[in-house]
Amino acid sequence: MLSRGQGKSIYSQLFILYQICTLRRRFPVIISANARASTQLLTDIFRFVIEEDTPFSQDYPTLSLPFQLCNGAYRRRQIYKGKPTGIYHRAADMGFADVDIEGQPKQAFISARSITGGLRGMRVGSHRVDSVLLDDLLNDDDITEETTNKLLGIINQSVMNLGGQGKKLSCIMTATPLAPD
């Protein structure tokens, strides 16, 4: 168990990137207590991807290079290796390039959401959510039995069904211990 300030969120962000880089998952969703927190985690992941000359960009150039070549203009049609990349970056989601690596399609997406906002029916084209990161869902002021039960209800009814019926969904959760129980 790691306490506040020990890097739980950074480990989680790296895990999301690991899932995409190794083709284990293609559509992870970051869910936090509020939209600001989840979009901040997505922004941090984006910085890992676009920074030049980092170990990540050197190990996974097919993920990083298309973003680096755009110089921040992600809306224009970009061609990489003769093919449109389809990359984008917005406040609450980003799409990675659709570039073949060893014959496998590489397009992947990450979305960021609040635990109380628009979770059902999330998809991009034919892709449904296949991984969820639940990060610090409770605030210091939210520690009541009623709030905790409501949160568990949302996780069981909405979050755990994001992948669709019968589909596998990986789910990890980080939380700062706020109360003894």
XYZ file of C-alpha atoms in Angstrom:
181
model
C 0.000 0.000 0.000
C 1.295 3.429 -0.941
C 0.238 6.514 0.970
C -0.546 9.970 -0.421
C 2.178 11.349 -2.677
C 3.937 8.031 -3.337
C 3.190 7.798 -7.079
C 0.084 5.611 -7.366
C -1.327 7.692 -10.209
C 1.946 7.720 -12.163
C 2.240 3.940 -11.908
C -1.338 3.700 -13.149
C -0.672 6.017 -16.098
C 2.344 3.952 -17.079
C 0.238 0.807 -16.829
C -2.315 2.298 -19.264
C 0.488 3.068 -21.735
C 1.946 -0.407 -21.232
C -1.393 -1.976 -22.134
C -1.580 0.034 -25.359
C 2.074 -0.424 -26.327
C 1.902 -4.194 -25.928
C -1.455 -4.453 -27.735
C -3.080 -5.964 -24.651
C -5.762 -3.271 -24.633
C -6.967 -0.731 -27.175
C -9.506 1.410 -25.315
C -8.707 2.193 -21.686
C -10.802 4.707 -19.760
C -9.586 6.772 -16.823
C -12.294 7.435 -14.253
C -11.735 9.786 -11.333
C -13.840 11.584 -8.730
C -14.295 14.527 -11.102
C -13.612 15.469 -14.717
C -10.718 17.761 -13.811
C -8.804 14.959 -12.101
C -9.342 12.440 -14.907
C -8.395 14.885 -17.666
C -5.240 15.796 -15.737
C -4.231 12.123 -15.746
C -4.865 11.995 -19.509
C -2.779 15.150 -20.002
C 0.085 13.533 -18.089
C -0.132 10.430 -20.295
C -0.132 12.678 -23.372
C 3.076 14.323 -22.143
C 4.730 10.879 -21.838
C 3.813 10.204 -25.464
C 4.781 13.485 -27.124
C 8.026 14.296 -25.347
C 10.944 13.767 -27.695
C 14.084 11.840 -26.786
C 12.582 10.087 -23.790
C 12.899 6.350 -23.183
C 9.215 5.987 -24.072
C 9.441 7.819 -27.407
C 12.575 5.841 -28.291
C 11.020 2.479 -27.374
C 7.636 3.200 -29.015
C 8.248 5.613 -31.904
C 5.116 4.479 -33.761
C 3.032 5.866 -30.895
C 5.061 9.017 -30.283
C 6.282 10.131 -33.699
C 2.896 10.914 -35.301
C 2.076 13.269 -32.383
C 5.527 14.850 -32.471
C 5.300 15.497 -36.223
C 2.020 17.415 -35.825
C 3.524 20.103 -33.594
C 0.208 20.521 -31.791
C -2.025 20.684 -34.916
C -3.907 17.407 -34.446
C -6.993 18.395 -36.426
C -5.390 18.351 -39.832
C -5.196 15.231 -41.915
C -1.829 13.688 -41.217
C -0.166 10.993 -43.344
C 2.376 8.621 -41.816
C 4.008 5.905 -43.931
C 1.501 6.691 -46.695
C -1.574 6.225 -44.509
C -3.812 8.676 -42.591
C -2.986 8.368 -38.910
C -6.312 9.345 -37.370
C -4.610 10.777 -34.289
C -6.330 13.348 -32.099
C -5.994 14.908 -28.689
C -8.778 16.695 -26.862
C -9.330 17.481 -23.203
C -11.145 14.225 -22.411
C -9.794 11.784 -25.008
C -7.019 10.984 -27.408
C -6.604 8.636 -30.349
C -3.344 7.005 -31.296
C -2.210 6.446 -34.868
C -3.611 3.614 -36.911
C -0.210 2.245 -37.935
C 0.518 -1.441 -38.533
C 3.140 -3.060 -36.357
C 3.965 -6.653 -37.181
C 0.719 -6.921 -39.134
C -1.541 -5.831 -36.258
C -3.639 -2.664 -36.323
C -2.343 -0.236 -33.733
C -5.149 2.276 -33.351
C -5.955 2.836 -29.704
C -7.949 5.352 -27.697
C -7.916 6.699 -24.147
C -10.854 8.551 -22.594
C -11.134 10.377 -19.290
C -14.396 10.607 -17.362
C -15.844 11.535 -14.014
C -17.354 8.695 -11.971
C -20.679 10.543 -12.124
C -20.614 11.498 -15.796
C -21.619 9.677 -18.968
C -20.123 6.218 -18.562
C -22.661 4.023 -20.338
C -22.357 3.123 -24.003
C -18.814 4.401 -24.466
C -17.336 3.382 -27.812
C -15.211 4.709 -30.637
C -16.337 3.195 -33.930
C -16.502 -0.523 -33.267
C -14.153 -0.320 -30.265
C -15.615 -0.717 -26.790
C -13.869 -0.057 -23.516
C -11.535 -2.921 -22.602
C -9.681 -1.466 -19.619
C -10.620 0.859 -16.758
C -8.445 2.803 -14.365
C -10.371 3.978 -11.303
C -8.226 6.651 -9.664
C -9.020 8.287 -6.315
C -12.802 8.152 -6.577
C -13.425 9.674 -3.149
C -12.535 13.134 -1.919
C -11.751 13.945 1.704
C -15.298 15.295 2.141
C -16.972 12.163 0.673
C -16.239 9.699 3.452
C -19.680 8.497 4.465
C -21.286 5.085 4.294
C -23.974 6.458 1.970
C -21.416 7.902 -0.486
C -19.359 4.728 -0.434
C -22.418 2.561 -1.140
C -23.477 4.864 -3.988
C -19.969 4.653 -5.449
C -19.959 0.849 -5.240
C -23.324 0.816 -7.007
C -21.950 2.922 -9.878
C -18.891 0.669 -10.174
C -20.973 -2.526 -10.200
C -23.734 -1.288 -12.520
C -21.953 1.067 -14.920
C -18.186 0.624 -14.821
C -18.047 -3.171 -14.805
C -20.391 -3.284 -17.829
C -18.440 -0.843 -20.010
C -16.905 -3.604 -22.112
C -20.244 -4.967 -23.230
C -21.949 -8.187 -22.382
C -19.632 -11.181 -22.297
C -16.490 -9.117 -23.030
C -13.420 -9.144 -20.823
C -12.661 -5.916 -19.008
C -9.531 -5.251 -16.992
C -10.029 -2.915 -14.073
C -7.492 -1.449 -11.659
C -8.149 0.979 -8.865
C -5.936 3.320 -6.907
C -7.126 5.015 -3.768
C -5.638 7.032 -0.996
C -6.652 5.640 2.407
C -8.890 8.340 3.866
C -10.431 6.503 6.822
C -9.602 3.331 8.776
C -12.429 1.256 7.235
